PDB file of C-alpha atoms in Angstrom:
ATOM      1  CA  MET Y   1       0.000   0.000   0.000  1.00 50.00           C
ATOM      2  CA  THR Y   2       1.448   3.344  -1.054  1.00 56.00           C
ATOM      3  CA  ASP Y   3       1.764   6.117   1.514  1.00 63.00           C
ATOM      4  CA  GLU Y   4       0.251   9.050  -0.367  1.00 73.00           C
ATOM      5  CA  LYS Y   5       1.119  11.610   2.306  1.00 80.00           C
ATOM      6  CA  PHE Y   6       4.782  10.565   2.525  1.00 80.00           C
ATOM      7  CA  PRO Y   7       5.725   8.855  -0.752  1.00 89.00           C
ATOM      8  CA  PRO Y   8       8.694   6.486  -0.195  1.00 89.00           C
ATOM      9  CA  ALA Y   9      10.343   7.888  -3.319  1.00 89.00           C
ATOM     10  CA  ASN Y  10      10.868  11.147  -1.387  1.00 87.00           C
ATOM     11  CA  ASN Y  11      12.493   9.425   1.571  1.00 89.00           C
ATOM     12  CA  LEU Y  12      16.235   9.281   2.236  1.00 86.00           C
ATOM     13  CA  PRO Y  13      17.456   6.920   1.013  1.00 86.00           C
ATOM     14  CA  ALA Y  14      14.852   6.929  -1.751  1.00 90.00           C
ATOM     15  CA  GLY Y  15      12.315   4.160  -1.279  1.00 92.00           C
ATOM     16  CA  TYR Y  16      12.982   3.698   2.429  1.00 90.00           C
ATOM     17  CA  VAL Y  17       9.937   2.595   4.414  1.00 91.00           C
ATOM     18  CA  PRO Y  18      10.218   2.289   8.230  1.00 90.00           C
ATOM     19  CA  PRO Y  19       9.605  -1.322   9.311  1.00 91.00           C
ATOM     20  CA  LYS Y  20       6.831  -2.126  11.761  1.00 92.00           C
ATOM     21  CA  VAL Y  21       9.457  -3.130  14.336  1.00 96.00           C
ATOM     22  CA  TRP Y  22      12.890  -1.471  14.431  1.00 92.00           C
ATOM     23  CA  THR Y  23      15.930  -3.700  14.859  1.00 90.00           C
ATOM     24  CA  TRP Y  24      19.489  -2.607  15.544  1.00 87.00           C
ATOM     25  CA  GLU Y  25      22.196  -3.247  12.990  1.00 82.00           C
ATOM     26  CA  PRO Y  26      25.922  -2.579  13.514  1.00 76.00           C
ATOM     27  CA  GLY Y  27      26.822   0.599  11.697  1.00 67.00           C
ATOM     28  CA  ASN Y  28      23.868   2.703  12.846  1.00 66.00           C
ATOM     29  CA  GLY Y  29      25.057   6.032  14.216  1.00 63.00           C
ATOM     30  CA  GLY Y  30      27.491   7.557  11.723  1.00 68.00           C
ATOM     31  CA  GLN Y  31      30.781   8.594  13.317  1.00 71.00           C
ATOM     32  CA  PHE Y  32      29.911   6.883  16.607  1.00 71.00           C
ATOM     33  CA  ALA Y  33      28.590   3.652  15.131  1.00 71.00           C
ATOM     34  CA  SER Y  34      31.358   1.552  16.689  1.00 69.00           C
ATOM     35  CA  ILE Y  35      30.204   2.282  20.236  1.00 75.00           C
ATOM     36  CA  ASN Y  36      26.453   2.859  19.898  1.00 79.00           C
ATOM     37  CA  ARG Y  37      24.157   0.150  21.217  1.00 83.00           C
ATOM     38  CA  PRO Y  38      20.410   0.039  21.962  1.00 89.00           C
ATOM     39  CA  THR Y  39      21.083  -1.507  25.393  1.00 91.00           C
ATOM     40  CA  ALA Y  40      22.529  -0.340  28.718  1.00 94.00           C
ATOM     41  CA  GLY Y  41      24.813  -1.934  31.287  1.00 95.00           C
ATOM     42  CA  ALA Y  42      28.496  -2.781  31.574  1.00 95.00           C
ATOM     43  CA  GLN Y  43      30.228  -4.330  28.578  1.00 93.00           C
ATOM     44  CA  THR Y  44      33.635  -4.859  30.225  1.00 94.00           C
ATOM     45  CA  ASP Y  45      34.887  -5.596  33.757  1.00 96.00           C
ATOM     46  CA  VAL Y  46      37.171  -2.540  33.913  1.00 96.00           C
ATOM     47  CA  GLU Y  47      37.237  -0.822  37.310  1.00 97.00           C
ATOM     48  CA  LEU Y  48      37.928   2.867  37.847  1.00 97.00           C
ATOM     49  CA  GLN Y  49      41.103   4.345  39.281  1.00 97.00           C
ATOM     50  CA  VAL Y  50      40.897   6.414  42.459  1.00 98.00           C
ATOM     51  CA  GLY Y  51      43.346   9.201  43.230  1.00 98.00           C
ATOM     52  CA  LYS Y  52      44.333  11.132  46.340  1.00 98.00           C
ATOM     53  CA  HIS Y  53      41.536  13.700  46.459  1.00 98.00           C
ATOM     54  CA  PRO Y  54      38.006  13.237  47.840  1.00 97.00           C
ATOM     55  CA  LEU Y  55      36.490  14.320  44.515  1.00 98.00           C
ATOM     56  CA  GLN Y  56      37.052  11.813  41.710  1.00 98.00           C
ATOM     57  CA  LEU Y  57      35.913  12.912  38.260  1.00 98.00           C
ATOM     58  CA  TYR Y  58      35.660  10.565  35.272  1.00 98.00           C
ATOM     59  CA  SER Y  59      35.117  12.535  32.105  1.00 98.00           C
ATOM     60  CA  LEU Y  60      36.108  13.835  28.678  1.00 98.00           C
ATOM     61  CA  ALA Y  61      36.305  17.463  27.529  1.00 98.00           C
ATOM     62  CA  THR Y  62      33.067  17.498  25.580  1.00 97.00           C
ATOM     63  CA  PRO Y  63      30.814  20.468  26.366  1.00 97.00           C
ATOM     64  CA  ASN Y  64      29.068  18.415  29.049  1.00 98.00           C
ATOM     65  CA  GLY Y  65      32.372  17.383  30.575  1.00 98.00           C
ATOM     66  CA  GLN Y  66      33.745  20.918  30.495  1.00 98.00           C
ATOM     67  CA  LYS Y  67      30.854  22.241  32.577  1.00 98.00           C
ATOM     68  CA  VAL Y  68      32.062  20.355  35.638  1.00 98.00           C
ATOM     69  CA  THR Y  69      35.792  21.028  35.252  1.00 98.00           C
ATOM     70  CA  ILE Y  70      35.063  24.738  34.783  1.00 99.00           C
ATOM     71  CA  LEU Y  71      33.101  24.713  38.050  1.00 99.00           C
ATOM     72  CA  LEU Y  72      35.823  22.814  39.913  1.00 99.00           C
ATOM     73  CA  GLU Y  73      38.493  25.230  38.712  1.00 98.00           C
ATOM     74  CA  GLU Y  74      36.290  28.210  39.581  1.00 99.00           C
ATOM     75  CA  LEU Y  75      35.798  26.806  43.092  1.00 98.00           C
ATOM     76  CA  LEU Y  76      39.552  26.465  43.514  1.00 98.00           C
ATOM     77  CA  GLU Y  77      40.097  29.960  42.087  1.00 98.00           C
ATOM     78  CA  ALA Y  78      37.652  31.252  44.711  1.00 98.00           C
ATOM     79  CA  GLY Y  79      39.669  29.628  47.504  1.00 98.00           C
ATOM     80  CA  HIS Y  80      37.714  26.437  48.156  1.00 98.00           C
ATOM     81  CA  GLN Y  81      40.654  24.068  48.644  1.00 95.00           C
ATOM     82  CA  GLY Y  82      38.303  21.184  49.405  1.00 97.00           C
ATOM     83  CA  ALA Y  83      37.409  21.248  45.725  1.00 98.00           C
ATOM     84  CA  GLU Y  84      40.760  19.733  44.737  1.00 98.00           C
ATOM     85  CA  TYR Y  85      40.065  16.806  42.457  1.00 98.00           C
ATOM     86  CA  ASP Y  86      41.433  14.014  40.321  1.00 98.00           C
ATOM     87  CA  ALA Y  87      40.145  14.002  36.734  1.00 98.00           C
ATOM     88  CA  TRP Y  88      40.486  10.664  34.955  1.00 98.00           C
ATOM     89  CA  LEU Y  89      40.095  10.438  31.200  1.00 98.00           C
ATOM     90  CA  ILE Y  90      37.172   8.382  29.885  1.00 98.00           C
ATOM     91  CA  ASN Y  91      37.673   7.869  26.153  1.00 96.00           C
ATOM     92  CA  ILE Y  92      34.123   7.463  24.872  1.00 94.00           C
ATOM     93  CA  GLY Y  93      35.411   6.734  21.361  1.00 90.00           C
ATOM     94  CA  LYS Y  94      36.919   3.538  22.771  1.00 92.00           C
ATOM     95  CA  GLY Y  95      33.805   2.672  24.784  1.00 92.00           C
ATOM     96  CA  GLU Y  96      35.422   3.216  28.189  1.00 96.00           C
ATOM     97  CA  GLN Y  97      32.109   4.526  29.528  1.00 96.00           C
ATOM     98  CA  PHE Y  98      30.806   0.951  29.388  1.00 95.00           C
ATOM     99  CA  GLY Y  99      33.300  -0.389  31.916  1.00 96.00           C
ATOM    100  CA  LYS Y 100      31.819  -1.856  35.093  1.00 97.00           C
ATOM    101  CA  GLY Y 101      33.366   0.775  37.366  1.00 98.00           C
ATOM    102  CA  PHE Y 102      31.979   3.635  35.315  1.00 98.00           C
ATOM    103  CA  VAL Y 103      28.532   2.081  35.003  1.00 98.00           C
ATOM    104  CA  ASP Y 104      28.460   1.649  38.795  1.00 98.00           C
ATOM    105  CA  ILE Y 105      28.608   5.442  39.068  1.00 98.00           C
ATOM    106  CA  ASN Y 106      26.542   6.270  35.996  1.00 98.00           C
ATOM    107  CA  PRO Y 107      24.168   3.544  34.799  1.00 98.00           C
ATOM    108  CA  ASN Y 108      23.471   5.725  31.758  1.00 97.00           C
ATOM    109  CA  SER Y 109      27.112   5.390  30.559  1.00 96.00           C
ATOM    110  CA  LYS Y 110      27.532   9.084  29.764  1.00 96.00           C
ATOM    111  CA  ILE Y 111      30.252  11.460  30.904  1.00 97.00           C
ATOM    112  CA  PRO Y 112      30.760  13.203  33.245  1.00 98.00           C
ATOM    113  CA  ALA Y 113      30.500  11.110  36.401  1.00 98.00           C
ATOM    114  CA  LEU Y 114      31.801  12.027  39.832  1.00 98.00           C
ATOM    115  CA  ALA Y 115      32.295  10.289  43.165  1.00 98.00           C
ATOM    116  CA  ASP Y 116      32.597  12.285  46.400  1.00 98.00           C
ATOM    117  CA  HIS Y 117      34.595  10.202  48.858  1.00 98.00           C
ATOM    118  CA  ALA Y 118      34.221  12.811  51.614  1.00 97.00           C
ATOM    119  CA  PRO Y 119      30.544  13.810  51.728  1.00 97.00           C
ATOM    120  CA  LYS Y 120      29.373  16.220  54.416  1.00 94.00           C
ATOM    121  CA  ASP Y 121      27.683  13.473  56.441  1.00 95.00           C
ATOM    122  CA  GLY Y 122      30.891  11.460  56.627  1.00 95.00           C
ATOM    123  CA  GLY Y 123      29.218   8.374  55.228  1.00 97.00           C
ATOM    124  CA  ALA Y 124      29.822   6.242  52.171  1.00 97.00           C
ATOM    125  CA  PRO Y 125      30.925   7.893  48.912  1.00 97.00           C
ATOM    126  CA  ILE Y 126      28.181   9.632  46.956  1.00 98.00           C
ATOM    127  CA  ARG Y 127      27.879   8.914  43.243  1.00 98.00           C
ATOM    128  CA  LEU Y 128      26.786  11.691  40.911  1.00 98.00           C
ATOM    129  CA  PHE Y 129      25.821  11.632  37.257  1.00 98.00           C
ATOM    130  CA  GLU Y 130      24.232  14.139  34.878  1.00 98.00           C
ATOM    131  CA  SER Y 131      26.174  17.389  34.705  1.00 98.00           C
ATOM    132  CA  ALA Y 132      23.434  19.541  36.259  1.00 98.00           C
ATOM    133  CA  SER Y 133      23.172  17.185  39.213  1.00 98.00           C
ATOM    134  CA  ILE Y 134      26.954  17.274  39.709  1.00 98.00           C
ATOM    135  CA  MET Y 135      27.082  21.072  39.446  1.00 98.00           C
ATOM    136  CA  THR Y 136      24.188  21.628  41.842  1.00 98.00           C
ATOM    137  CA  TYR Y 137      25.722  19.209  44.342  1.00 98.00           C
ATOM    138  CA  LEU Y 138      29.124  20.907  44.231  1.00 98.00           C
ATOM    139  CA  ALA Y 139      27.648  24.414  44.414  1.00 98.00           C
ATOM    140  CA  GLU Y 140      25.664  23.420  47.494  1.00 98.00           C
ATOM    141  CA  LYS Y 141      28.591  21.553  49.077  1.00 98.00           C
ATOM    142  CA  PHE Y 142      30.840  24.602  48.863  1.00 98.00           C
ATOM    143  CA  GLY Y 143      28.179  27.321  49.111  1.00 98.00           C
ATOM    144  CA  ALA Y 144      29.289  29.013  45.902  1.00 98.00           C
ATOM    145  CA  PHE Y 145      27.911  30.021  42.477  1.00 98.00           C
ATOM    146  CA  LEU Y 146      24.323  29.169  43.484  1.00 98.00           C
ATOM    147  CA  PRO Y 147      22.511  31.875  45.473  1.00 98.00           C
ATOM    148  CA  SER Y 148      20.623  31.014  48.643  1.00 97.00           C
ATOM    149  CA  GLU Y 149      18.018  33.761  48.187  1.00 98.00           C
ATOM    150  CA  PRO Y 150      14.963  31.948  46.749  1.00 98.00           C
ATOM    151  CA  ARG Y 151      14.316  34.134  43.707  1.00 98.00           C
ATOM    152  CA  ALA Y 152      17.942  34.370  42.629  1.00 98.00           C
ATOM    153  CA  ARG Y 153      18.382  30.635  43.211  1.00 98.00           C
ATOM    154  CA  ALA Y 154      15.295  29.840  41.155  1.00 98.00           C
ATOM    155  CA  GLU Y 155      16.576  31.973  38.263  1.00 98.00           C
ATOM    156  CA  VAL Y 156      19.929  30.171  38.216  1.00 98.00           C
ATOM    157  CA  LEU Y 157      18.200  26.795  38.247  1.00 98.00           C
ATOM    158  CA  ASN Y 158      15.779  27.942  35.529  1.00 98.00           C
ATOM    159  CA  TRP Y 159      18.682  28.606  33.182  1.00 98.00           C
ATOM    160  CA  LEU Y 160      20.676  25.569  34.270  1.00 98.00           C
ATOM    161  CA  PHE Y 161      17.795  23.304  33.350  1.00 98.00           C
ATOM    162  CA  TRP Y 162      17.043  25.330  30.220  1.00 98.00           C
ATOM    163  CA  GLN Y 163      20.508  24.334  29.068  1.00 98.00           C
ATOM    164  CA  MET Y 164      19.966  20.688  29.974  1.00 98.00           C
ATOM    165  CA  GLY Y 165      16.704  20.559  28.047  1.00 97.00           C
ATOM    166  CA  SER Y 166      17.815  22.660  25.089  1.00 97.00           C
ATOM    167  CA  ALA Y 167      21.377  21.586  24.310  1.00 95.00           C
ATOM    168  CA  PRO Y 168      20.444  18.113  23.003  1.00 95.00           C
ATOM    169  CA  PHE Y 169      18.797  19.892  20.059  1.00 96.00           C
ATOM    170  CA  VAL Y 170      22.090  21.706  19.418  1.00 96.00           C
ATOM    171  CA  GLY Y 171      24.365  18.701  19.987  1.00 94.00           C
ATOM    172  CA  GLY Y 172      22.444  15.564  19.176  1.00 92.00           C
ATOM    173  CA  GLY Y 173      20.320  17.443  16.658  1.00 96.00           C
ATOM    174  CA  PHE Y 174      22.121  20.214  14.786  1.00 97.00           C
ATOM    175  CA  GLY Y 175      25.671  19.113  15.593  1.00 96.00           C
ATOM    176  CA  HIS Y 176      25.024  15.495  14.706  1.00 94.00           C
ATOM    177  CA  PHE Y 177      23.407  16.118  11.337  1.00 95.00           C
ATOM    178  CA  PHE Y 178      25.681  19.044  10.431  1.00 96.00           C
ATOM    179  CA  SER Y 179      28.991  17.389  11.366  1.00 94.00           C
ATOM    180  CA  TYR Y 180      28.726  13.686  12.195  1.00 91.00           C
ATOM    181  CA  ALA Y 181      25.953  12.003  10.216  1.00 90.00           C
ATOM    182  CA  PRO Y 182      27.126   9.783   7.316  1.00 88.00           C
ATOM    183  CA  MET Y 183      25.080  11.853   4.855  1.00 90.00           C
ATOM    184  CA  LYS Y 184      23.828  15.440   4.612  1.00 93.00           C
ATOM    185  CA  ILE Y 185      20.059  15.482   5.087  1.00 93.00           C
ATOM    186  CA  GLN Y 186      18.630  18.911   4.310  1.00 95.00           C
ATOM    187  CA  TYR Y 187      15.411  18.400   6.252  1.00 95.00           C
ATOM    188  CA  ALA Y 188      17.276  17.419   9.427  1.00 96.00           C
ATOM    189  CA  ILE Y 189      19.853  20.217   9.126  1.00 97.00           C
ATOM    190  CA  ASP Y 190      17.177  22.827   8.412  1.00 97.00           C
ATOM    191  CA  ARG Y 191      15.035  21.615  11.314  1.00 97.00           C
ATOM    192  CA  TYR Y 192      17.803  21.707  13.891  1.00 98.00           C
ATOM    193  CA  ALA Y 193      19.480  24.850  12.534  1.00 98.00           C
ATOM    194  CA  MET Y 194      16.186  26.656  13.041  1.00 98.00           C
ATOM    195  CA  GLU Y 195      15.984  25.423  16.639  1.00 98.00           C
ATOM    196  CA  ALA Y 196      19.628  26.249  17.366  1.00 98.00           C
ATOM    197  CA  LYS Y 197      19.096  29.798  16.136  1.00 98.00           C
ATOM    198  CA  ARG Y 198      15.893  30.132  18.152  1.00 98.00           C
ATOM    199  CA  GLN Y 199      17.772  29.096  21.287  1.00 98.00           C
ATOM    200  CA  MET Y 200      20.571  31.550  20.551  1.00 98.00           C
ATOM    201  CA  ASP Y 201      17.912  34.242  20.256  1.00 98.00           C
ATOM    202  CA  VAL Y 202      16.438  33.237  23.632  1.00 98.00           C
ATOM    203  CA  LEU Y 203      19.858  33.581  25.218  1.00 98.00           C
ATOM    204  CA  ASN Y 204      20.660  36.803  23.359  1.00 98.00           C
ATOM    205  CA  ARG Y 205      17.492  38.462  24.642  1.00 98.00           C
ATOM    206  CA  GLN Y 206      18.264  37.396  28.210  1.00 98.00           C
ATOM    207  CA  LEU Y 207      21.823  38.707  28.031  1.00 98.00           C
ATOM    208  CA  ALA Y 208      20.671  42.018  26.562  1.00 98.00           C
ATOM    209  CA  ASP Y 209      19.574  43.072  30.051  1.00 97.00           C
ATOM    210  CA  ASN Y 210      21.919  40.990  32.210  1.00 98.00           C
ATOM    211  CA  GLU Y 211      25.689  40.784  32.547  1.00 98.00           C
ATOM    212  CA  PHE Y 212      25.419  37.084  33.298  1.00 98.00           C
ATOM    213  CA  VAL Y 213      22.756  34.613  32.264  1.00 98.00           C
ATOM    214  CA  ALA Y 214      20.835  34.582  35.565  1.00 98.00           C
ATOM    215  CA  GLY Y 215      21.396  38.229  36.467  1.00 97.00           C
ATOM    216  CA  LYS Y 216      24.213  40.211  38.058  1.00 96.00           C
ATOM    217  CA  GLU Y 217      26.200  37.296  39.460  1.00 98.00           C
ATOM    218  CA  TYR Y 218      28.314  34.659  37.703  1.00 98.00           C
ATOM    219  CA  SER Y 219      26.796  31.246  38.455  1.00 98.00           C
ATOM    220  CA  ILE Y 220      26.673  27.582  37.561  1.00 98.00           C
ATOM    221  CA  ALA Y 221      24.163  28.559  34.864  1.00 98.00           C
ATOM    222  CA  ASP Y 222      26.888  30.466  32.990  1.00 98.00           C
ATOM    223  CA  MET Y 223      29.340  27.603  33.439  1.00 98.00           C
ATOM    224  CA  ALA Y 224      26.844  25.097  32.050  1.00 98.00           C
ATOM    225  CA  ILE Y 225      25.735  27.224  29.110  1.00 98.00           C
ATOM    226  CA  TRP Y 226      29.110  28.555  27.929  1.00 98.00           C
ATOM    227  CA  PRO Y 227      30.611  25.265  26.627  1.00 98.00           C
ATOM    228  CA  TRP Y 228      27.589  24.864  24.356  1.00 98.00           C
ATOM    229  CA  TYR Y 229      26.382  28.319  23.385  1.00 98.00           C
ATOM    230  CA  GLY Y 230      29.468  30.388  24.167  1.00 98.00           C
ATOM    231  CA  ARG Y 231      31.656  28.169  22.008  1.00 97.00           C
ATOM    232  CA  LEU Y 232      28.993  28.207  19.286  1.00 97.00           C
ATOM    233  CA  ALA Y 233      28.956  32.025  19.366  1.00 97.00           C
ATOM    234  CA  LEU Y 234      32.758  32.082  19.140  1.00 97.00           C
ATOM    235  CA  ASP Y 235      32.663  29.544  16.267  1.00 96.00           C
ATOM    236  CA  THR Y 236      34.807  27.031  18.136  1.00 96.00           C
ATOM    237  CA  SER Y 237      32.283  24.210  18.373  1.00 95.00           C
ATOM    238  CA  TYR Y 238      31.402  22.304  15.188  1.00 94.00           C
ATOM    239  CA  PRO Y 239      33.581  23.261  12.205  1.00 94.00           C
ATOM    240  CA  ASP Y 240      32.014  26.172  10.285  1.00 95.00           C
ATOM    241  CA  ALA Y 241      28.854  26.064  12.447  1.00 97.00           C
ATOM    242  CA  GLY Y 242      29.253  29.675  13.560  1.00 96.00           C
ATOM    243  CA  THR Y 243      29.346  30.866   9.972  1.00 96.00           C
ATOM    244  CA  PHE Y 244      26.464  28.609   8.947  1.00 97.00           C
ATOM    245  CA  LEU Y 245      24.274  29.866  11.811  1.00 98.00           C
ATOM    246  CA  SER Y 246      25.482  33.492  11.602  1.00 98.00           C
ATOM    247  CA  THR Y 247      26.234  33.464  15.323  1.00 97.00           C
ATOM    248  CA  HIS Y 248      27.992  36.850  15.029  1.00 96.00           C
ATOM    249  CA  GLU Y 249      24.503  38.352  14.887  1.00 97.00           C
ATOM    250  CA  TYR Y 250      23.881  37.462  18.542  1.00 98.00           C
ATOM    251  CA  ASP Y 251      25.892  40.369  19.881  1.00 98.00           C
ATOM    252  CA  HIS Y 252      24.937  39.991  23.554  1.00 98.00           C
ATOM    253  CA  VAL Y 253      25.804  36.279  23.543  1.00 98.00           C
ATOM    254  CA  LEU Y 254      29.091  37.134  21.834  1.00 98.00           C
ATOM    255  CA  ARG Y 255      29.911  39.794  24.470  1.00 98.00           C
ATOM    256  CA  TRP Y 256      29.191  37.322  27.270  1.00 98.00           C
ATOM    257  CA  ALA Y 257      31.082  34.481  25.557  1.00 98.00           C
ATOM    258  CA  LYS Y 258      34.204  36.607  25.135  1.00 98.00           C
ATOM    259  CA  GLN Y 259      33.992  37.877  28.701  1.00 98.00           C
ATOM    260  CA  LEU Y 260      33.852  34.380  30.174  1.00 98.00           C
ATOM    261  CA  ALA Y 261      36.546  33.077  27.852  1.00 98.00           C
ATOM    262  CA  GLU Y 262      39.027  35.392  29.585  1.00 98.00           C
ATOM    263  CA  ARG Y 263      38.457  33.902  33.041  1.00 98.00           C
ATOM    264  CA  PRO Y 264      41.586  31.989  34.170  1.00 98.00           C
ATOM    265  CA  ALA Y 265      39.561  29.194  35.791  1.00 98.00           C
ATOM    266  CA  LEU Y 266      37.479  28.677  32.659  1.00 98.00           C
ATOM    267  CA  LYS Y 267      40.636  28.542  30.553  1.00 98.00           C
ATOM    268  CA  ARG Y 268      41.954  25.791  32.802  1.00 98.00           C
ATOM    269  CA  GLY Y 269      38.648  23.962  33.030  1.00 98.00           C
ATOM    270  CA  VAL Y 270      38.246  23.486  29.290  1.00 98.00           C
ATOM    271  CA  MET Y 271      41.700  21.891  29.080  1.00 98.00           C
ATOM    272  CA  VAL Y 272      41.006  19.070  31.524  1.00 98.00           C
ATOM    273  CA  ASN Y 273      40.485  15.648  29.888  1.00 98.00           C
ATOM    274  CA  LYS Y 274      40.908  17.264  26.471  1.00 98.00           C
ATOM    275  CA  THR Y 275      42.314  15.021  23.733  1.00 97.00           C
ATOM    276  CA  SER Y 276      42.053  17.226  20.639  1.00 95.00           C
ATOM    277  CA  GLY Y 277      43.318  20.575  19.451  1.00 96.00           C
ATOM    278  CA  PRO Y 278      46.710  22.151  20.160  1.00 97.00           C
ATOM    279  CA  LEU Y 279      48.884  19.970  22.417  1.00 98.00           C
ATOM    280  CA  ALA Y 280      49.466  22.874  24.803  1.00 97.00           C
ATOM    281  CA  GLU Y 281      45.718  22.951  25.493  1.00 97.00           C
ATOM    282  CA  GLN Y 282      45.390  19.241  26.240  1.00 98.00           C
ATOM    283  CA  LEU Y 283      45.615  17.979  29.824  1.00 98.00           C
ATOM    284  CA  HIS Y 284      44.526  14.361  29.546  1.00 98.00           C
ATOM    285  CA  GLU Y 285      44.389  13.844  33.308  1.00 98.00           C
ATOM    286  CA  ARG Y 286      44.458  16.328  36.145  1.00 98.00           C
ATOM    287  CA  HIS Y 287      45.612  15.357  39.643  1.00 98.00           C
ATOM    288  CA  ASP Y 288      47.243  18.563  40.884  1.00 97.00           C
ATOM    289  CA  ALA Y 289      47.081  22.273  40.104  1.00 97.00           C
ATOM    290  CA  SER Y 290      50.678  22.117  38.866  1.00 98.00           C
ATOM    291  CA  ASP Y 291      49.658  19.707  36.095  1.00 98.00           C
ATOM    292  CA  PHE Y 292      48.598  22.658  33.939  1.00 98.00           C
ATOM    293  CA  LEU Y 293      52.237  23.779  33.874  1.00 97.00           C
ATOM    294  CA  THR Y 294      53.981  20.422  33.630  1.00 97.00           C
ATOM    295  CA  LYS Y 295      51.706  17.746  32.176  1.00 97.00           C
ATOM    296  CA  THR Y 296      49.977  19.192  29.133  1.00 98.00           C
ATOM    297  CA  GLN Y 297      50.588  17.115  26.025  1.00 98.00           C
ATOM    298  CA  ASP Y 298      53.189  19.493  24.596  1.00 97.00           C
ATOM    299  CA  LYS Y 299      55.267  19.106  27.792  1.00 95.00           C
ATOM    300  CA  ILE Y 300      54.848  15.327  27.743  1.00 94.00           C
ATOM    301  CA  SER Y 301      55.872  15.185  24.068  1.00 88.00           C
ATOM    302  CA  GLU Y 302      59.042  17.161  24.850  1.00 84.00           C
ATOM    303  CA  ALA Y 303      60.007  14.876  27.743  1.00 72.00           C
TER     304      ALA Y 303
END
């Protein structure tokens, strides 16, 4: 029976008709096909390493990973020495997020994941997954970057969760089809480009009247939003995405993105667990503040 509303000849690939029941086939997923699966749970028995600090982070410098390392470096910059941490590299391209130790912390097998071995109640370690959960926990633990006044706190959380709900359309939607999919699909790119630009407009309007996203104070909302939308505004996210989306038009986002990019703690935070780009900007693991001076990949290559 021919579908008159959606003729198969117009599908991509031409003639494709969705089956009544979807089944997984190796190769689905474009660039990430080698690690994508339709099931959860551990695939290997690999345990996680534990360093000397109470806070143990297992991550990669994707935008979601950078949110947490920016916050940790900002906490240290602000004098919270209890925020010292070990950052262990989880190479998602090699499927390390499916090791048993990682899955024990994050059953969803996504970075970042964090274990606090010195929680305030003195009890067993606390596991944390989902970047917003980690950031809220750390902000509350150290009493920083999340206001206590109810209205200001609510505004920060509004924008933190706006980012969590919106960014998948930018990353898994626009970014995937623009940069990673095995073919260029105009419908998908148009659909997600429109949504990415709408979100940039939302943020631009908010920043027109506010120095920072949630108002007058720098907060975890800024730290969560910058790796996604700040980098997009600065055209340092997906190759050529800034040009394609005309992100220079969002002048208030661009002002904010440049302002945050000059913060020393943010500069350090985006380097942690980074495995691409200039070697001087890659710190695969971070176990001490001095590592930024002695253990970036350019220093290791020279040794």
